[in-house]
mmCIF file of C-alpha atoms in Angstrom:
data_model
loop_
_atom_site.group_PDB
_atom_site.id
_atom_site.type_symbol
_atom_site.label_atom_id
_atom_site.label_comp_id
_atom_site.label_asym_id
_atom_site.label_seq_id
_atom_site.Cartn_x
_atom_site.Cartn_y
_atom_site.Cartn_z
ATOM 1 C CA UNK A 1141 25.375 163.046 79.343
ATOM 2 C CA UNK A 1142 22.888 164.074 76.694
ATOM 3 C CA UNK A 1143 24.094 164.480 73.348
ATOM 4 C CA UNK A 1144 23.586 168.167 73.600
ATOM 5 C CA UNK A 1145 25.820 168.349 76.420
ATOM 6 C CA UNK A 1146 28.284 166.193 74.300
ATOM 7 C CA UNK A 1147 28.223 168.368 71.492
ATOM 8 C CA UNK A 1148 29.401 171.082 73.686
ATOM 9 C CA UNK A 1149 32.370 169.189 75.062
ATOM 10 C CA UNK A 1150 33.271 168.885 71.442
ATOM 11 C CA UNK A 1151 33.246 172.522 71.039
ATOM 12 C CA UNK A 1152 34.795 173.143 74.099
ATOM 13 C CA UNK A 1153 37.960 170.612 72.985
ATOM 14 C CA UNK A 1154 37.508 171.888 69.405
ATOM 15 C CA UNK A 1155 38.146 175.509 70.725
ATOM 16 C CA UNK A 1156 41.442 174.680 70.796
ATOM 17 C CA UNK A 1157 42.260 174.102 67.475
ATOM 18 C CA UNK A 1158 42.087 177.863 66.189
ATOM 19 C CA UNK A 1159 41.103 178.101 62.835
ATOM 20 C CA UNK A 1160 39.737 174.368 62.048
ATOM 21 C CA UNK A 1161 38.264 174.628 65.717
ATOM 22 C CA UNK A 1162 35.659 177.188 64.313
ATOM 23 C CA UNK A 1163 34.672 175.643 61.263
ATOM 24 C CA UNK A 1164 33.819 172.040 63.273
ATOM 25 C CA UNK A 1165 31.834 173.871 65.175
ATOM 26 C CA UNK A 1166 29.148 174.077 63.172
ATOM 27 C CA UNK A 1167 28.808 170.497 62.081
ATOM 28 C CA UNK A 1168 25.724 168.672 63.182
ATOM 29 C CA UNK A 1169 25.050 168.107 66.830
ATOM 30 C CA UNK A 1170 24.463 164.597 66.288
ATOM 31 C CA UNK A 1171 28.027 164.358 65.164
ATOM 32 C CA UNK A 1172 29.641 166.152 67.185
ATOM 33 C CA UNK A 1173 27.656 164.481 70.317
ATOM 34 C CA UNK A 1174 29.520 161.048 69.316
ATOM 35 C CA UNK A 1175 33.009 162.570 68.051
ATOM 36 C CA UNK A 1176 35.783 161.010 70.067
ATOM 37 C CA UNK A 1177 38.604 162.395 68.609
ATOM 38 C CA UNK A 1178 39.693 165.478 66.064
ATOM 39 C CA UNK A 1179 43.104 164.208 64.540
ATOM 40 C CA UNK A 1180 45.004 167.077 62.569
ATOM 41 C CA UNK A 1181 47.967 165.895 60.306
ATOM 42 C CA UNK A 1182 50.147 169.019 58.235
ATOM 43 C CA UNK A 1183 49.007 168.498 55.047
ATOM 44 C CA UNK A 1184 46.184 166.578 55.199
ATOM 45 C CA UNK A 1185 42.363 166.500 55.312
ATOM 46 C CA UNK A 1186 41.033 166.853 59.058
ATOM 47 C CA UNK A 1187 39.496 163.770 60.668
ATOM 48 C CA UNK A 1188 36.651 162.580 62.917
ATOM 49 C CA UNK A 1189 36.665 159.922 64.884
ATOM 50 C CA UNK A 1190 33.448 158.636 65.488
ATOM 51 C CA UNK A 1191 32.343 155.005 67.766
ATOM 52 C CA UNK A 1192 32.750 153.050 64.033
ATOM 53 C CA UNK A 1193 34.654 155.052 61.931
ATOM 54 C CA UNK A 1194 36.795 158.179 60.863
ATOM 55 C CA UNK A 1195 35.102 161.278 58.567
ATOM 56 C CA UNK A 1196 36.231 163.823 56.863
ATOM 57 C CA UNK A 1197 35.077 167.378 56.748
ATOM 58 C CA UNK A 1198 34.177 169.657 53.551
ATOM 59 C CA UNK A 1199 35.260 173.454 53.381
ATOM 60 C CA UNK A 1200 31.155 173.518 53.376
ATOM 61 C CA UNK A 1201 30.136 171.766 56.421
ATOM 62 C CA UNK A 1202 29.551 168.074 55.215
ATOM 63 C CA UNK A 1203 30.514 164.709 56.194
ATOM 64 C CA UNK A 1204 32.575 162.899 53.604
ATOM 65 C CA UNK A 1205 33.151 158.729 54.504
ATOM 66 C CA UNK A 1206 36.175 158.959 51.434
ATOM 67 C CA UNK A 1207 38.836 161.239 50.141
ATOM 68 C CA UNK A 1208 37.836 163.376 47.669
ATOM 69 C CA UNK A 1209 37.769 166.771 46.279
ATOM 70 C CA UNK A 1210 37.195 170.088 48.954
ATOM 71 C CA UNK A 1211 38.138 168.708 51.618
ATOM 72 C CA UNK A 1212 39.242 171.134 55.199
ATOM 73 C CA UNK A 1213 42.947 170.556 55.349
ATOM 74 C CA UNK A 1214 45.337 171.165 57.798
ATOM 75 C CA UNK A 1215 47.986 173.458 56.897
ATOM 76 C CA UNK A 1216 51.474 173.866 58.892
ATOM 77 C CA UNK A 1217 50.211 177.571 59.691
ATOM 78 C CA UNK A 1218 47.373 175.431 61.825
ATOM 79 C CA UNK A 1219 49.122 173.312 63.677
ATOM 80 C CA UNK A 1220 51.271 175.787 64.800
ATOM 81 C CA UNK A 1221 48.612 178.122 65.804
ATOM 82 C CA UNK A 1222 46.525 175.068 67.645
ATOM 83 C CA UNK A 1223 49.677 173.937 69.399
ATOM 84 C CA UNK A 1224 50.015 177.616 70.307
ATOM 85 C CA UNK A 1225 47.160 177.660 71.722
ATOM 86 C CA UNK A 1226 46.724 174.263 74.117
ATOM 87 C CA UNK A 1227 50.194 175.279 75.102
ATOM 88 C CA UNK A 1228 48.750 178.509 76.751
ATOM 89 C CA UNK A 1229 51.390 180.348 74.749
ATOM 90 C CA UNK A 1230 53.840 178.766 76.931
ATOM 91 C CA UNK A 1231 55.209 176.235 75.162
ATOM 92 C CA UNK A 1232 58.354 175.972 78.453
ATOM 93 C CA UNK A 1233 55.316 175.281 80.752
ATOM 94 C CA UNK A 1234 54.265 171.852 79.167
ATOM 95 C CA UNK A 1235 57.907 171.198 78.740
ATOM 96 C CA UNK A 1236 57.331 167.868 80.805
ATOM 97 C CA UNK A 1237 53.975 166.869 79.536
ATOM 98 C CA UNK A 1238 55.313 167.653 75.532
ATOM 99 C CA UNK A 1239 58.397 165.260 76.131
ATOM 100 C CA UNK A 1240 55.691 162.274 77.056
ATOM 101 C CA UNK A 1241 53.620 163.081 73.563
ATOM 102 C CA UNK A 1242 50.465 164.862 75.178
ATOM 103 C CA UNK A 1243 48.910 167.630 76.745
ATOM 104 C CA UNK A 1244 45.932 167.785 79.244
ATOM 105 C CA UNK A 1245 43.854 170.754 78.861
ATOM 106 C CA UNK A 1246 41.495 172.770 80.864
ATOM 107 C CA UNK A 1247 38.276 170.014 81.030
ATOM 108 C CA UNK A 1248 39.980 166.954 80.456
ATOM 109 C CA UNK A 1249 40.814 167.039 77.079
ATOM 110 C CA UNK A 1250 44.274 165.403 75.905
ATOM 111 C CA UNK A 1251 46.004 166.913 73.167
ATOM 112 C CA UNK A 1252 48.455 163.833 71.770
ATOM 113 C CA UNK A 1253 51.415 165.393 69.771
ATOM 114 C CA UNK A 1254 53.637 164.058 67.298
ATOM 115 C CA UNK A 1255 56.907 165.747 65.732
ATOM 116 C CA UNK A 1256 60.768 165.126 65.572
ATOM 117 C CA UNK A 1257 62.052 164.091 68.962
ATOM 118 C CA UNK A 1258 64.666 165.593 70.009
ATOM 119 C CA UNK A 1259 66.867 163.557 72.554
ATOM 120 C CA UNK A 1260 69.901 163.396 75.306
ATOM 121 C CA UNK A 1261 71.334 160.064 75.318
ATOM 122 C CA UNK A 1262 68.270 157.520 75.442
ATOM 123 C CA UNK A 1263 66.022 159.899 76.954
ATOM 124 C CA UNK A 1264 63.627 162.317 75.119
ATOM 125 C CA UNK A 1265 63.607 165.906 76.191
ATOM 126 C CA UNK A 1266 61.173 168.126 73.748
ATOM 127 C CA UNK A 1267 59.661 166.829 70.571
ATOM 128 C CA UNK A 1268 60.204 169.587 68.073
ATOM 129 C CA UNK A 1269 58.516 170.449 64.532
ATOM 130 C CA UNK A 1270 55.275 169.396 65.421
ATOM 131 C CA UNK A 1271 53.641 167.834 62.860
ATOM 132 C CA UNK A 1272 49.874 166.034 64.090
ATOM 133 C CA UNK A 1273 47.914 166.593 66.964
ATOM 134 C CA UNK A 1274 45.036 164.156 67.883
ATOM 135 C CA UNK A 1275 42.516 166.097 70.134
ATOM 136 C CA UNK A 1276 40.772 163.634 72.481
ATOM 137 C CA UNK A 1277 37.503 164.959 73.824
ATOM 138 C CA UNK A 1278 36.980 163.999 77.072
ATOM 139 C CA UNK A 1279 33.564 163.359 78.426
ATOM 140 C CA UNK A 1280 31.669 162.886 82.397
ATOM 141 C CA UNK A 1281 28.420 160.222 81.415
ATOM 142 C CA UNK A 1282 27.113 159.980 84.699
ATOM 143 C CA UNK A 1283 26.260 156.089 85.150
ATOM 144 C CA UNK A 1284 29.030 154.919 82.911
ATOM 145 C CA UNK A 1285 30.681 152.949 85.370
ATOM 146 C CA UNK A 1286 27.081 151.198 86.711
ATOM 147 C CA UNK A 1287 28.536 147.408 86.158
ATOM 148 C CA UNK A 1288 31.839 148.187 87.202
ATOM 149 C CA UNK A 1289 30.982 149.530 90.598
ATOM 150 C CA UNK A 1290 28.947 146.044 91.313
ATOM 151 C CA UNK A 1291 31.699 144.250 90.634
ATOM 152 C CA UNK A 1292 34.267 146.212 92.354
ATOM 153 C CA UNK A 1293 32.198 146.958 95.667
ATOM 154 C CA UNK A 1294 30.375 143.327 96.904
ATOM 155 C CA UNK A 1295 28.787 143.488 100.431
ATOM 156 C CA UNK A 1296 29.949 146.583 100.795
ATOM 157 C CA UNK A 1297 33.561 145.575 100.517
ATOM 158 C CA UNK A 1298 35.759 147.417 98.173
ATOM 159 C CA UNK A 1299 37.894 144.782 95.853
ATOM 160 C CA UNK A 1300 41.225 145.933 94.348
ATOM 161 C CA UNK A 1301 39.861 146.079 90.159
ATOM 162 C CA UNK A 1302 41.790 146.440 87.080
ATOM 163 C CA UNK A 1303 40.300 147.682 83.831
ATOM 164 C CA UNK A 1304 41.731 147.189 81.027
ATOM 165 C CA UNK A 1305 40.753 147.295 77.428
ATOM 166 C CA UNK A 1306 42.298 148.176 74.025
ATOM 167 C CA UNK A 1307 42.498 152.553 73.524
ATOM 168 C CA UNK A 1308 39.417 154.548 73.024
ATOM 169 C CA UNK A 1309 37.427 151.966 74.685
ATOM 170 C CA UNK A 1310 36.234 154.107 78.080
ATOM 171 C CA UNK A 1311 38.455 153.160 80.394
ATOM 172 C CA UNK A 1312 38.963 156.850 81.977
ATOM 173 C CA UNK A 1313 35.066 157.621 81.082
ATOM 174 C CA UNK A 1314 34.224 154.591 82.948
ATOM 175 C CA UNK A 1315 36.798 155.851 86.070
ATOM 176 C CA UNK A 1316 36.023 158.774 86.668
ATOM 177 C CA UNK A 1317 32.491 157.605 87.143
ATOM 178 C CA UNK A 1318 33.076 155.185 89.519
ATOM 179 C CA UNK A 1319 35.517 157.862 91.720
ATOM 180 C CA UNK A 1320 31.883 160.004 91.612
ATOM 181 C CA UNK A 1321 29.828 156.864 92.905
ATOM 182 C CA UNK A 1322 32.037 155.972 95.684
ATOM 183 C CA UNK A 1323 32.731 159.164 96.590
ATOM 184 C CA UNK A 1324 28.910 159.635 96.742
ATOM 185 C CA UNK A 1325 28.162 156.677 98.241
ATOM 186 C CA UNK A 1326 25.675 155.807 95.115
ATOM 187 C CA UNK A 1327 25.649 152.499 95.291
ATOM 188 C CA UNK A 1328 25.345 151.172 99.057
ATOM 189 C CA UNK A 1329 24.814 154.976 100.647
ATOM 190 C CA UNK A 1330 28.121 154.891 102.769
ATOM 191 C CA UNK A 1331 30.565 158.228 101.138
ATOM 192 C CA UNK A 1332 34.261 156.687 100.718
ATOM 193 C CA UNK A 1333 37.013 158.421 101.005
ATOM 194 C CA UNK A 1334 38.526 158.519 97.255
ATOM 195 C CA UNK A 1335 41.846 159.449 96.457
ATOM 196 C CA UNK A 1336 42.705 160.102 92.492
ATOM 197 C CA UNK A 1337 46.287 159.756 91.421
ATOM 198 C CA UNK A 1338 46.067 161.882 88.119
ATOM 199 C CA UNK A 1339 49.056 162.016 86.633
ATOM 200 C CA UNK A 1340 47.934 163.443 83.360
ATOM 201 C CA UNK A 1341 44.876 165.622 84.708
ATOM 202 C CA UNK A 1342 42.064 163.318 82.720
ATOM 203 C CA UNK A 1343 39.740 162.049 85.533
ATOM 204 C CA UNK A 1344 39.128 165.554 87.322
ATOM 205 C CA UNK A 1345 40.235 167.960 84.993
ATOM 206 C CA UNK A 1346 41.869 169.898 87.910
ATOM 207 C CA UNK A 1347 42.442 173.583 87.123
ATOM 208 C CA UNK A 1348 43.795 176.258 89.489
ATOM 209 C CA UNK A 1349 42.887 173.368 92.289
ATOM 210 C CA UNK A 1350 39.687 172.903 91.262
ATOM 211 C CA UNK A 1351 38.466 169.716 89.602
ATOM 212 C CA UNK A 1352 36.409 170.409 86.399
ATOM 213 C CA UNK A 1353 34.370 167.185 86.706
ATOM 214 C CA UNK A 1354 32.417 166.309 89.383
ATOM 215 C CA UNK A 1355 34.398 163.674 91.886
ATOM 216 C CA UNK A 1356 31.604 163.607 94.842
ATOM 217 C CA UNK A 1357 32.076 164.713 98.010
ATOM 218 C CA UNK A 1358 34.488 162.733 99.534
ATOM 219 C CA UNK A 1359 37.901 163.043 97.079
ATOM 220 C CA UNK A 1360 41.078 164.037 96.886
ATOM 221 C CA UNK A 1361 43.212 164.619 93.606
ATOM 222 C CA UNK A 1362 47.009 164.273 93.286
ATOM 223 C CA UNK A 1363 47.011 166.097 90.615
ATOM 224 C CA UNK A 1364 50.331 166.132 87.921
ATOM 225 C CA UNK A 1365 51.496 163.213 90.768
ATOM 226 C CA UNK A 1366 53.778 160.225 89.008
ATOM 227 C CA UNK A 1367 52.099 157.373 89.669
ATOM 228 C CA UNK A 1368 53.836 155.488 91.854
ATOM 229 C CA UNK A 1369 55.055 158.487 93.981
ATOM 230 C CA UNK A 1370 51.168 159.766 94.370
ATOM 231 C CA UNK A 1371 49.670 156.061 95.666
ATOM 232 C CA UNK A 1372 52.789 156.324 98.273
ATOM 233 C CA UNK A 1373 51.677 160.199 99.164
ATOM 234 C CA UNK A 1374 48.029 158.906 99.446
ATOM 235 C CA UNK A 1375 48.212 156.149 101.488
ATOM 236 C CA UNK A 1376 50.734 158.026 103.779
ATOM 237 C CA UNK A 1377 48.586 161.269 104.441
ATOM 238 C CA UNK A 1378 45.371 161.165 103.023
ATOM 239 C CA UNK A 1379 43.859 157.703 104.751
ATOM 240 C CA UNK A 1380 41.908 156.621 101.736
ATOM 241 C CA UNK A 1381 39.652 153.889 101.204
ATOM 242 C CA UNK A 1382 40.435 153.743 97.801
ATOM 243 C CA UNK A 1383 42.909 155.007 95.269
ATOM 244 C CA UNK A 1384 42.170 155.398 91.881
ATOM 245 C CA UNK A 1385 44.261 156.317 89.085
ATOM 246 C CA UNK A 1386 44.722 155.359 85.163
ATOM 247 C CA UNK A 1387 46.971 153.573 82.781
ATOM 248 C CA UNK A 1388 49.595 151.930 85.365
ATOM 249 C CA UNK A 1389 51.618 149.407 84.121
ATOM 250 C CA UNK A 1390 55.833 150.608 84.871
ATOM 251 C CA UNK A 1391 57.992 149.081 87.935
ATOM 252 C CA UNK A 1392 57.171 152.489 90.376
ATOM 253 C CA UNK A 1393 53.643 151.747 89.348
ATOM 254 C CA UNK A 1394 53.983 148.280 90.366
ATOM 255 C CA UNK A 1395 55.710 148.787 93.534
ATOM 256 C CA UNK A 1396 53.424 151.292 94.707
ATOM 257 C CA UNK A 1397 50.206 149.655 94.369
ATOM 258 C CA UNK A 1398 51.400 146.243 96.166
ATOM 259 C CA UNK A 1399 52.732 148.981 98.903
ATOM 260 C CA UNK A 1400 49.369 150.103 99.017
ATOM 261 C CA UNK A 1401 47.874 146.510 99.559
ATOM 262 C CA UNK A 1402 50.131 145.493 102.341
ATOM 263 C CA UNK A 1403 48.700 148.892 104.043
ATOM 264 C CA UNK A 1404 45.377 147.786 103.350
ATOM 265 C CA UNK A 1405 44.026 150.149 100.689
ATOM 266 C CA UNK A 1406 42.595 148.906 97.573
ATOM 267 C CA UNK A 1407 43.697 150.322 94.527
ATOM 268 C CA UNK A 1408 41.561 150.551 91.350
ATOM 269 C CA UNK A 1409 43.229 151.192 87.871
ATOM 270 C CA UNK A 1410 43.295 150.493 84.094
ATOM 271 C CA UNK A 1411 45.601 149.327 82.324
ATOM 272 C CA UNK A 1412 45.955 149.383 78.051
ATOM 273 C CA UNK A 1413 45.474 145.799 76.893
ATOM 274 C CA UNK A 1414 43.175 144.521 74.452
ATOM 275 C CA UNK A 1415 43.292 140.761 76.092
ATOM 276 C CA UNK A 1416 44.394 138.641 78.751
ATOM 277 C CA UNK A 1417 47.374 138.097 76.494
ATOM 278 C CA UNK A 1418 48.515 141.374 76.052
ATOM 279 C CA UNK A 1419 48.151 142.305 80.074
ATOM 280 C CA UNK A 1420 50.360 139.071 80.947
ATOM 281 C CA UNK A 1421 52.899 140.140 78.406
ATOM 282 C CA UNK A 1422 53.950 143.427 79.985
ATOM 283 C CA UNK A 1423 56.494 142.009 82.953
ATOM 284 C CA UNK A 1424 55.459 144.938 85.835
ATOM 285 C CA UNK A 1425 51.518 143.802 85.281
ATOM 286 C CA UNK A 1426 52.045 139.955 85.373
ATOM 287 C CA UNK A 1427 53.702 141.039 88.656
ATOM 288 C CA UNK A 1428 51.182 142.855 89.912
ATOM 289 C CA UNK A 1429 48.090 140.317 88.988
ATOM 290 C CA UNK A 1430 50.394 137.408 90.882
ATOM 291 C CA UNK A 1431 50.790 139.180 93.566
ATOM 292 C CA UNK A 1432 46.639 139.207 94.298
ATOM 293 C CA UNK A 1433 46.674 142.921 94.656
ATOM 294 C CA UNK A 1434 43.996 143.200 92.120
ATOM 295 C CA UNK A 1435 41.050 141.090 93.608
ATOM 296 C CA UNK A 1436 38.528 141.555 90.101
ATOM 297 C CA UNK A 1437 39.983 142.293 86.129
ATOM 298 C CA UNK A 1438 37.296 144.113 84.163
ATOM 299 C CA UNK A 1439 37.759 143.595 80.706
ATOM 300 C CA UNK A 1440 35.423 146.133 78.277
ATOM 301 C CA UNK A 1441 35.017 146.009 74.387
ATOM 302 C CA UNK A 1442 36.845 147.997 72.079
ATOM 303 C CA UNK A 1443 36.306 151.353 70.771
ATOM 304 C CA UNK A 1444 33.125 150.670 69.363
ATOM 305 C CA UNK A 1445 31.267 149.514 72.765
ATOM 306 C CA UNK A 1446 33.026 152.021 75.100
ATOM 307 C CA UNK A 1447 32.075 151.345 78.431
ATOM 308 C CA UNK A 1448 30.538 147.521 77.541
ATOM 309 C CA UNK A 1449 32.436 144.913 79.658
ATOM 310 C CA UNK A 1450 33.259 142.096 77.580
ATOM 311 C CA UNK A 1451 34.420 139.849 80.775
ATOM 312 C CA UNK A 1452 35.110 139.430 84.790
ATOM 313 C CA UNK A 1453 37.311 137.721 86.329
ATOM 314 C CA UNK A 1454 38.238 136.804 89.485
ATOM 315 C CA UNK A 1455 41.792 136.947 91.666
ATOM 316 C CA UNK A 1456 42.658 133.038 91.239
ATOM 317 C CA UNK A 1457 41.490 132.668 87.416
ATOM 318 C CA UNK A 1458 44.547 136.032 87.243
ATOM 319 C CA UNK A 1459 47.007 134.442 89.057
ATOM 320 C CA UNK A 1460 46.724 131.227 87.530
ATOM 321 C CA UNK A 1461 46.095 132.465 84.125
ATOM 322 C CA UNK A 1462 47.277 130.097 81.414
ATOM 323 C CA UNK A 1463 43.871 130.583 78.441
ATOM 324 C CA UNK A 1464 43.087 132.324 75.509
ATOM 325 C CA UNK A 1465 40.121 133.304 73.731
ATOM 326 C CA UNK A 1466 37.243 130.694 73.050
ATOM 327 C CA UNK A 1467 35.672 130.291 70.186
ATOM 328 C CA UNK A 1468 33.131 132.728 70.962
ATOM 329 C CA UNK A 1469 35.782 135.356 71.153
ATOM 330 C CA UNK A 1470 35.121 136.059 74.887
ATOM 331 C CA UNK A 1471 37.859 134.711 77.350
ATOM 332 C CA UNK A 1472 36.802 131.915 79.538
ATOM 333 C CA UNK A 1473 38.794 131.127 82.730
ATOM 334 C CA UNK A 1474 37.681 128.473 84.879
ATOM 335 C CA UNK A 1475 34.535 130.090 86.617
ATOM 336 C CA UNK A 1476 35.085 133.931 84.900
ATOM 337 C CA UNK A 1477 31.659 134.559 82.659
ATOM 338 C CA UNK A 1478 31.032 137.024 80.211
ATOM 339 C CA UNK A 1479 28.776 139.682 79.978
#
């Protein structure tokens, strides 16, 4: 994706925010082709968040790298007219998606929210008095997941793959490519049957039943599916080849995906962790790297390098995994290698 094509994503996400929405729109294209995230707090100034830093905006159109004087700020009339707004006007329609801190919008965008949470027993059931909304603009970069796809698919074999990586690193960016290659055949010419588990509506975007990002030929969304309960739907009815989905990491999730190795389908999915460390520590995800149903683990940079795989490994240096980080910073495990 070209960076005027970027730039228009931004607007597109940025038309969401009402008032502030319209003044962004006019900052430079160069910006805007690289902006990640808006990030609106009540209160205070509106930020930026570029590959290496945050920005600030003036009431004039410049980029500030510091607090200072004229600043755009984010009243509480703005975030109630922005939350208006990616809510539809129907704030009871996102009821579910508000009481897990985000909403998807039309093209991928997420809309995190944070407020006052207002709860029943343990459990939280609306979050209330809303008081920041981080806008994450969501992006199709056709070729993104180039590497990834040779490691996953070897002699034309599919291999079960997780990616994982700290947030803001590409992980969804890089998945949603490799759903388009596969589906397409890109790589080895031979169009495999795809099935997305989007729970949150980030890799195709669906609206009205249509996916907003292009998928290939061969795919089939779950779309708004749990997790767990969509892998179990797919490999049930849909006879996939491969199911993809993003951020597992709960018991369902778990379940679900070691279900769908025992019937033969590989699964591909990321996973939040910024190293081997942090994967291990979450119980569900040790499980699920023991158990071999994850063949390859994909680990990219941060933020800064999205997309940029920091390491491979393979099945046995997972299951066996008892390292840390060398001195080089890059994990070594038996035969794994950098790139």
């Amino acid at each position: 994706m070209d960076e005027q094509m970027m730039a228009e994503r931004f607007n597109d996400a940025a038309k969401n925010l009402g008032r502030i929405g319209e003044l962004l729109a006019s900052l430079p294209r160069q910006l805007r082709g690289k902006a990640h995230e808006i990030r609106l707090r009540s209160g205070r100034p509106v930020v930026i968040s570029l590959p290496d830093c945050d920005v600030f905006v003036t009431v004039g159109g410049a980029i500030a790298y510091s607090i200072r004087g004229g600043l755009i700020e984010t009243s509480r009339t703005d975030i109630e007219d922005a939350f208006r707004i990616i809510c539809s006007s129907s704030v009871h329609s996102h009821q579910h998606e508000i009481k897990n801190g985000y909403i998807t919008l039309i093209g991928g965008h997420r809309a995190g929210i944070c407020g006052t949470a207002v709860t029943q027993g343990s459990e939280i059931t609306n979050i209330r008095d809303i008081s920041s909304i981080n806008l994450r603009i969501a992006r199709q970069i056709t070729g993104a997941a180039d590497k990834i796809s040779a490691v996953a698919l070897v002699d034309g074999k599919l291999h079960g793959t997780l990616v994982f990586g700290p947030p803001g690193c590409g992980k969804t960016t890089v998945l949603r490519d490799l759903a388009r290659q596969l589906s397409c055949g890109t790589r080895d010419g031979r169009c495999r049957r795809v099935a997305i588990v989007d729970e949150r509506g980030e890799i195709a975007a669906t609206y009205h039943g249509k996916p907003q990002n292009d998928l290939g030929p061969s795919c089939d969304v779950l779309d708004g599916y749990p997790k767990g309960e969509g892998i179990l739907q797919a490999v049930r009815s849909l006879s996939p080849d491969v199911i993809i989905c993003d951020e597992i990491g709960g018991e369902n999730d778990a379940r679900a995906v070691i279900a769908s190795l025992n019937a033969g389908v590989a699964v591909i999915a990321t996973a939040h962790a910024s190293s081997l460390d942090e994967l291990f520590a979450r119980p569900h995800l040790s499980e699920l790297l023991h158990s071999g149903a994850f063949k390859k683990g994909i680990l990219l940079y941060g933020r800064e390098n999205p997309g940029k795989i920091e390491a491979i490994f393979e099945e046995g240096e997972l299951s066996v995994y008892k390292s840390s980080r060398n001195d080089n910073g890059i994990y070594s495990l038996h035969s794994g290698r950098a790139v």
